[in-house]
PDB file of C-alpha atoms and ligand atoms in Angstrom:
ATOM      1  CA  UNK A 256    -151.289  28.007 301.312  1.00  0.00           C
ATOM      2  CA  UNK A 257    -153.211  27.771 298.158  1.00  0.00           C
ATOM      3  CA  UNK A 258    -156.274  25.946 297.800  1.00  0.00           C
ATOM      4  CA  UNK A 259    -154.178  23.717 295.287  1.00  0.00           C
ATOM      5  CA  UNK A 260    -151.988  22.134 298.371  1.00  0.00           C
ATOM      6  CA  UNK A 261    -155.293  21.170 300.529  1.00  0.00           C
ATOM      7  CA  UNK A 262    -155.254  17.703 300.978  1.00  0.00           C
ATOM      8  CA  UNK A 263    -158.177  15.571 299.004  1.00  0.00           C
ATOM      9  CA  UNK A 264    -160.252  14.300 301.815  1.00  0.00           C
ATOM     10  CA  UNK A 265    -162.093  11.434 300.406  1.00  0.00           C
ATOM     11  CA  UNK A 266    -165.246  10.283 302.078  1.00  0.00           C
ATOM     12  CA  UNK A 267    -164.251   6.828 304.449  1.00  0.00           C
ATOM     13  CA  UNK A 268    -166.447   3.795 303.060  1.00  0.00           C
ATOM     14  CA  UNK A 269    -166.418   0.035 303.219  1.00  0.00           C
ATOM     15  CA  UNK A 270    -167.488  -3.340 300.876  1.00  0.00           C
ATOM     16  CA  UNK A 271    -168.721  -6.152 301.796  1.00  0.00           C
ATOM     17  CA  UNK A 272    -166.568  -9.342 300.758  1.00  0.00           C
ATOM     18  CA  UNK A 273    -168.507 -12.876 300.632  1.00  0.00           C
ATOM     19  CA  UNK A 274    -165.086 -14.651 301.974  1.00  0.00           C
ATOM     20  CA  UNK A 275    -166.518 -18.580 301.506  1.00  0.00           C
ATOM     21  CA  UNK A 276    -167.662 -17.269 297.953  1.00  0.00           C
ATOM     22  CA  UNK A 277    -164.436 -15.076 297.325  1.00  0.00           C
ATOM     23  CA  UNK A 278    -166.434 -11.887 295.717  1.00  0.00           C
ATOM     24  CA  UNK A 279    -167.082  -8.674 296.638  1.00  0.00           C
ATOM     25  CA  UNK A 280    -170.977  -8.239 296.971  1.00  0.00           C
ATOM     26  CA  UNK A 281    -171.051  -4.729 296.090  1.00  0.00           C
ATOM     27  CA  UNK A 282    -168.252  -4.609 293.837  1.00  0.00           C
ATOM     28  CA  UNK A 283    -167.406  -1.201 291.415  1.00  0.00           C
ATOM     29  CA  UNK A 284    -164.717  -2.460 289.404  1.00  0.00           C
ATOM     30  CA  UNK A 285    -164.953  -6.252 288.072  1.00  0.00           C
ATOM     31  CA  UNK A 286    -162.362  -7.693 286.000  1.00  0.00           C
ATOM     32  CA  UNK A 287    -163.320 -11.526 284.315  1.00  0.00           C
ATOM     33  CA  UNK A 288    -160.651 -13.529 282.084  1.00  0.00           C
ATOM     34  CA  UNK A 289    -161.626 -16.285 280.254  1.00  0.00           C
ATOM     35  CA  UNK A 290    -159.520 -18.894 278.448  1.00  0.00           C
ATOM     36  CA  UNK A 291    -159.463 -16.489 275.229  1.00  0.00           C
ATOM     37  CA  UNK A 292    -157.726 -13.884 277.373  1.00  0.00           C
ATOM     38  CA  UNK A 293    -154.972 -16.186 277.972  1.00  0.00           C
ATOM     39  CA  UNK A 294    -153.457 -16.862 274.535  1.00  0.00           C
ATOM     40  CA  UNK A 295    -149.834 -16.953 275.250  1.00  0.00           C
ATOM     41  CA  UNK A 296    -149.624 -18.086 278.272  1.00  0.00           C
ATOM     42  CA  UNK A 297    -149.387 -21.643 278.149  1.00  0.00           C
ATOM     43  CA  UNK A 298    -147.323 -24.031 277.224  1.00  0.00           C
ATOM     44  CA  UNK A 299    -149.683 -26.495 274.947  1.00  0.00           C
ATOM     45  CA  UNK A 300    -151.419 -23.619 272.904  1.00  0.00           C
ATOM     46  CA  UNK A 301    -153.417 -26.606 271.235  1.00  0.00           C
ATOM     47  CA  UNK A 302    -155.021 -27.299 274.877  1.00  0.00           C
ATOM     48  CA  UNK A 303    -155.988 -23.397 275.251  1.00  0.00           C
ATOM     49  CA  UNK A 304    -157.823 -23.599 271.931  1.00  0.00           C
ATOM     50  CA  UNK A 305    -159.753 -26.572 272.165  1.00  0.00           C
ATOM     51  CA  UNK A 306    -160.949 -25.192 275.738  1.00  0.00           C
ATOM     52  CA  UNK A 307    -161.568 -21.797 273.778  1.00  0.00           C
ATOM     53  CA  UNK A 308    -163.488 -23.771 271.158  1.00  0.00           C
ATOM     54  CA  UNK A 309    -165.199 -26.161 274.088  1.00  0.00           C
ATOM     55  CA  UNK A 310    -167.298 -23.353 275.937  1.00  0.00           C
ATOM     56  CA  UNK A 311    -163.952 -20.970 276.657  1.00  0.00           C
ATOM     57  CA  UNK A 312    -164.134 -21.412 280.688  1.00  0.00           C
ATOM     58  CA  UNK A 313    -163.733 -18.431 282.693  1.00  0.00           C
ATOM     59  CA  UNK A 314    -160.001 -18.498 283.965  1.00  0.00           C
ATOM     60  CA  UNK A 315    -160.115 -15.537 287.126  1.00  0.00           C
ATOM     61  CA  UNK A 316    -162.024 -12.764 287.889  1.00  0.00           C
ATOM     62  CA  UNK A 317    -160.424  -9.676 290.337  1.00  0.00           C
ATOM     63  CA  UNK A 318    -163.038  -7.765 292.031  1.00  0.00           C
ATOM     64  CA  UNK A 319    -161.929  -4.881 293.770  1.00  0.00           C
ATOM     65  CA  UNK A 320    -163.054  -0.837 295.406  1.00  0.00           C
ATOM     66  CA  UNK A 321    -162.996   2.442 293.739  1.00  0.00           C
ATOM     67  CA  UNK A 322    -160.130   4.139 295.121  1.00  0.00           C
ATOM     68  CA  UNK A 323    -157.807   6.396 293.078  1.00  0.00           C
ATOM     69  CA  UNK A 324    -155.198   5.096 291.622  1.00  0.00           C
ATOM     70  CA  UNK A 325    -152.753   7.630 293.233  1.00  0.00           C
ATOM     71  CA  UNK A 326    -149.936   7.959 295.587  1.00  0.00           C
ATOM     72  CA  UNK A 327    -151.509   7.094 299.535  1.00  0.00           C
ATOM     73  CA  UNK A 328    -153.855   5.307 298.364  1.00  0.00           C
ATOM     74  CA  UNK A 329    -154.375   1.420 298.779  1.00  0.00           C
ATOM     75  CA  UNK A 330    -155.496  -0.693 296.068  1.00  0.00           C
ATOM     76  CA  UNK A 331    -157.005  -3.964 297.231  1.00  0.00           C
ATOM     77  CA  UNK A 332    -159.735  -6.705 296.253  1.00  0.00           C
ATOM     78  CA  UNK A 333    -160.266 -10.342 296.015  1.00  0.00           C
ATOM     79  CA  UNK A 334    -158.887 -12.731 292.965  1.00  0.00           C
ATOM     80  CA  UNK A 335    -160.548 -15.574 292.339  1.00  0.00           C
ATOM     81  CA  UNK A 336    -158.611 -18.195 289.856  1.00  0.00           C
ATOM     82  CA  UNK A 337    -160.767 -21.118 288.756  1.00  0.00           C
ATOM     83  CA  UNK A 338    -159.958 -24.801 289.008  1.00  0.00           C
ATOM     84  CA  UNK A 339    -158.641 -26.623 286.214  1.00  0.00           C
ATOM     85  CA  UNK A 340    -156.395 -27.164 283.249  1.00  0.00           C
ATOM     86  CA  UNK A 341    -154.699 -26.418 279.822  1.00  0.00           C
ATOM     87  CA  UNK A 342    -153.142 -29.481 279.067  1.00  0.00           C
ATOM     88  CA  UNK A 343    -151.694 -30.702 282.401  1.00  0.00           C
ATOM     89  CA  UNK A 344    -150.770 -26.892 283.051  1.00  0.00           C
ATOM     90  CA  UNK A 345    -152.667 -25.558 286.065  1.00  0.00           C
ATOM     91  CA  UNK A 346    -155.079 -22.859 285.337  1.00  0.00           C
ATOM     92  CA  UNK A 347    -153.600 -18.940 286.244  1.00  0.00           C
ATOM     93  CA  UNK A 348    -153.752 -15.403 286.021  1.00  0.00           C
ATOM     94  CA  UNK A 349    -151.625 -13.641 283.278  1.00  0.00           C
ATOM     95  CA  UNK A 350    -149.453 -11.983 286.024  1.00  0.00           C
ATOM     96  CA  UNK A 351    -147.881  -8.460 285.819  1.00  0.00           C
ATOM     97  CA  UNK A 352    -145.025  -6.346 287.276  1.00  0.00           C
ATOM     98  CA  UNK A 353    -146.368  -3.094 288.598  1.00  0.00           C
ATOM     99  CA  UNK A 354    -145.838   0.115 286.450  1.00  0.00           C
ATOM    100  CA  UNK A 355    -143.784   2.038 289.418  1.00  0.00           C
ATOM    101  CA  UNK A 356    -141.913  -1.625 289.762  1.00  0.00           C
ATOM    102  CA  UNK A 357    -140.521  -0.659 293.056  1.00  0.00           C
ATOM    103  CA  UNK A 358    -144.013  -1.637 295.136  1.00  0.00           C
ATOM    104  CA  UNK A 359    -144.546  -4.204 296.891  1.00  0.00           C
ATOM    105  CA  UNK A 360    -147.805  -6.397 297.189  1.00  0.00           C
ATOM    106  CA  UNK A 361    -149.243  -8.359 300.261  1.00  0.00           C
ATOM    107  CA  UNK A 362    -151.596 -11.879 298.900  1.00  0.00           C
ATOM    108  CA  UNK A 363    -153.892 -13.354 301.853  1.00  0.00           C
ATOM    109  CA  UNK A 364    -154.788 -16.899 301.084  1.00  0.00           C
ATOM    110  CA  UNK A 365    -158.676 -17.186 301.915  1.00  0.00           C
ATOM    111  CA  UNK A 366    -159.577 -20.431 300.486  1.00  0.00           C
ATOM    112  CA  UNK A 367    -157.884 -23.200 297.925  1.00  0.00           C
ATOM    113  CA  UNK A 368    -154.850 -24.331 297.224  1.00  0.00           C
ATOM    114  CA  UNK A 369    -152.281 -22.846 294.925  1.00  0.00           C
ATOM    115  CA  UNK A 370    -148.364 -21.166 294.429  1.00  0.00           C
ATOM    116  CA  UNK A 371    -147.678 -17.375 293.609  1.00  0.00           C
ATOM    117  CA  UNK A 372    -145.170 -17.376 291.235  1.00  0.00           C
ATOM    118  CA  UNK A 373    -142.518 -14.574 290.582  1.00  0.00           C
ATOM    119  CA  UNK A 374    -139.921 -13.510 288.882  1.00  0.00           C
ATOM    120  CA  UNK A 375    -137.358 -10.598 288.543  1.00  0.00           C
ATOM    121  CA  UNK A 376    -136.449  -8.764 285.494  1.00  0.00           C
ATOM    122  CA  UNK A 377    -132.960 -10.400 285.773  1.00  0.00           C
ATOM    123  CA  UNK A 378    -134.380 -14.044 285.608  1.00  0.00           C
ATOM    124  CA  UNK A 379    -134.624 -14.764 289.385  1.00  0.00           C
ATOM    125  CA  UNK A 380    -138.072 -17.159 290.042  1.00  0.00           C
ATOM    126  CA  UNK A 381    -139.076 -17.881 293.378  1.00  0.00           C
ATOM    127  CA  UNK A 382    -142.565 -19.563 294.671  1.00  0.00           C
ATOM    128  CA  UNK A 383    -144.487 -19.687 297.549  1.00  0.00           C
ATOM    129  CA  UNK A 384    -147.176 -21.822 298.328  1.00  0.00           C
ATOM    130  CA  UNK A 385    -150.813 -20.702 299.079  1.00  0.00           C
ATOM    131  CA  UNK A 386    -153.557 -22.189 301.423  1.00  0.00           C
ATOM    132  CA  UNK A 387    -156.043 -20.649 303.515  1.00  0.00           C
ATOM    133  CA  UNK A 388    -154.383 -18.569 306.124  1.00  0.00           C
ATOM    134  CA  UNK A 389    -150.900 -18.107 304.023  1.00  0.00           C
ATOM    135  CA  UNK A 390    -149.880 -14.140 303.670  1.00  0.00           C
ATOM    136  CA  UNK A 391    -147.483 -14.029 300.544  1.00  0.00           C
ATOM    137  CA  UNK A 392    -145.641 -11.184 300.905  1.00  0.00           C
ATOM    138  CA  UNK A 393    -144.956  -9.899 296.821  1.00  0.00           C
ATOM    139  CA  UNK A 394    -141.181  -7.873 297.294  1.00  0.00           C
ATOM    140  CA  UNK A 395    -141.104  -5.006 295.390  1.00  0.00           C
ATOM    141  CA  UNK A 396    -139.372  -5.486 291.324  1.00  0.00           C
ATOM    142  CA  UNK A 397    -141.122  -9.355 291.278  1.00  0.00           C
ATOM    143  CA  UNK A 398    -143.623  -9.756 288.446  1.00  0.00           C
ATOM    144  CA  UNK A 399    -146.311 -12.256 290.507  1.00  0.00           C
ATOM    145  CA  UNK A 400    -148.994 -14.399 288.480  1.00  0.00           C
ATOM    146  CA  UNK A 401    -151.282 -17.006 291.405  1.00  0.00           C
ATOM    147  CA  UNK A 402    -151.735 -20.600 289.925  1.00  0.00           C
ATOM    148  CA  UNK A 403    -154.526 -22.770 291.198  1.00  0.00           C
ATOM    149  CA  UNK A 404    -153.495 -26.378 292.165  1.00  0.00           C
ATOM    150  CA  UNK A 405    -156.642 -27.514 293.879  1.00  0.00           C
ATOM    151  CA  UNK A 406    -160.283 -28.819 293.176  1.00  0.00           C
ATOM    152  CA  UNK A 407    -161.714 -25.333 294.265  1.00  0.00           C
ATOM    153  CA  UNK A 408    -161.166 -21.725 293.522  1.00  0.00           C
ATOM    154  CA  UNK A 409    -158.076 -20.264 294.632  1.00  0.00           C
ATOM    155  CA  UNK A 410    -159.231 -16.836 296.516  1.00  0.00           C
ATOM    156  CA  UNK A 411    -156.743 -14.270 297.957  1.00  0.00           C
ATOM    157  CA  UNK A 412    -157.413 -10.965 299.173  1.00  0.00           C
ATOM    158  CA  UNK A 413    -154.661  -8.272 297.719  1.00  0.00           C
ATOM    159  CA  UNK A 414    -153.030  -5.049 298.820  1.00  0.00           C
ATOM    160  CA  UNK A 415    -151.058  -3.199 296.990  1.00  0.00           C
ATOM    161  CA  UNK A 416    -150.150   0.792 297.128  1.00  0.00           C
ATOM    162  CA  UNK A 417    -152.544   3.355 294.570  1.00  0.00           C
ATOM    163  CA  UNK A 418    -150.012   4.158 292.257  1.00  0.00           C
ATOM    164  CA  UNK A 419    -148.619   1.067 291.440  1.00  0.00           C
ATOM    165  CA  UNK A 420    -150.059   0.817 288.105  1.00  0.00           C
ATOM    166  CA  UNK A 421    -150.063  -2.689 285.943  1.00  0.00           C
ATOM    167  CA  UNK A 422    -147.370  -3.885 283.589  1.00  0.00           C
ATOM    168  CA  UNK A 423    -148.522  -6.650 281.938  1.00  0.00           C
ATOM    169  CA  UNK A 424    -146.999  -6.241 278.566  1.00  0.00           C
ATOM    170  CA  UNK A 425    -143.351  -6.704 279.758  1.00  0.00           C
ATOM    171  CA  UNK A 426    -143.773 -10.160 281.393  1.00  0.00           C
ATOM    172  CA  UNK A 427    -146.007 -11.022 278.108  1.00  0.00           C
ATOM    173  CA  UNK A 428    -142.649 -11.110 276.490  1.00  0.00           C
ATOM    174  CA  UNK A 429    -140.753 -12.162 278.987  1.00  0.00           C
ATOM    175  CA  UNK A 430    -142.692 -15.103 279.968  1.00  0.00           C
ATOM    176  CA  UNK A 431    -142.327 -16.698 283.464  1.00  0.00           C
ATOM    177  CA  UNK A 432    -139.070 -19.351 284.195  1.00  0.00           C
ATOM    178  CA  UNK A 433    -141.232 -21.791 285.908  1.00  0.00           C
ATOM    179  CA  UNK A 434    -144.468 -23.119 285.168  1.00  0.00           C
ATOM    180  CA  UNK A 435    -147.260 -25.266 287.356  1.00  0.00           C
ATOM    181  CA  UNK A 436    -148.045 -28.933 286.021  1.00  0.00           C
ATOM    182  CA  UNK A 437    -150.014 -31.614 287.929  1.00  0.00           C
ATOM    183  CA  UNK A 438    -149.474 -34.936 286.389  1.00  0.00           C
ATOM    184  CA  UNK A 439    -151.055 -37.814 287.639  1.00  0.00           C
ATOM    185  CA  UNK A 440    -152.198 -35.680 290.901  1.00  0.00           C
ATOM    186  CA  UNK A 441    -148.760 -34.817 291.021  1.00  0.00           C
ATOM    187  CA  UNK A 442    -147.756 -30.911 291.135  1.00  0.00           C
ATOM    188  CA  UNK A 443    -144.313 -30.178 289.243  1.00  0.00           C
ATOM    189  CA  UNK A 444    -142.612 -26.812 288.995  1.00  0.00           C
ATOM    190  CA  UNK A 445    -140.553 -26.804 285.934  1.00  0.00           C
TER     191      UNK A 445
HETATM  192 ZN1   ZN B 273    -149.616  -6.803 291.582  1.00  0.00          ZN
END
């Protein structure tokens, strides 16, 4: 055996999550999207720009651990999707496929109110609802985006495997089948 087949062994470690708060307290890696981030997304693309224009409200923010992005490895972190709306359309994360799209992804409702919405390459959509305590389980070839319905932040705590990678520009295109209204208090998935 060469010194090139030795295994890696990476130094065991842990974070500290604030799970009422939904943010990791000694976070590496911080990701924050604001409404500017999400041109595209929605449907009224007047509604986006007047919130740019109005203070441009922070939309999400992903917090999670320095950890390789390589095969064995486990990628995982808190999202935390803001309240609110673009039009009537309820405020969400861009949403991605992953890069090796044949990984799967496990979302652990920790506080709020919400769907995750996903879709397959060939057009399927499918939705599950989120509240605390809900495990979404994200099948492997589904692009997933989480939508906040609720008054509060939406926080989940993800898993997904090192390697998966991000493909965001694909579902960019593609768009999502569905979206997430609430009208009149009313949520409607159309
Ligand atoms: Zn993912």
């Amino acid at each position: 055996m060469t010194d090139s087949d030795e295994p890696t062994i990476m130094q065991p470690f842990s974070v500290e999550f604030d799970l009422e708060q939904g943010v990791m307290l000694d976070h590496t890696r911080y990701l924050a999207r604001h409404a500017s981030d999400m041109k595209g997304h929605y449907a009224d693309e007047g509604a986006l720009d007047a919130l740019v224009s109005d203070g441009d409200p922070l939309h999400y923010e992903v917090f999670d651990v320095p950890v390789p992005e390589e095969y064995g490895q486990l990628l995982y972190g808190i999202s935390k999707v803001q309240a609110g709306l673009v039009g009537d359309e309820c405020f969400m994360t861009k949403g991605h496929y992953h890069t090796i799209s044949g990984t799967a992804e496990i979302y652990q409702c920790l506080r709020g109110e919400g769907y995750m919405l996903m879709k397959t390459a060939d057009g399927k959509c499918a939705w599950e609802k989120m509240s605390r305590g809900k495990m979404v389980y994200v099948p492997p070839h589904w692009a997933h985006r989480s939508v906040n319905t609720g008054a509060e932040p939406l926080i989940t705590f993800y898993v997904f495997p090192g390697d998966a990678g991000h493909n965001y520009g694909d579902i960019e295109q593609e768009g999502f089948p569905k979206r997430v209204f609430k009208r009149d208090g009313e949520i409607v998935i159309e």
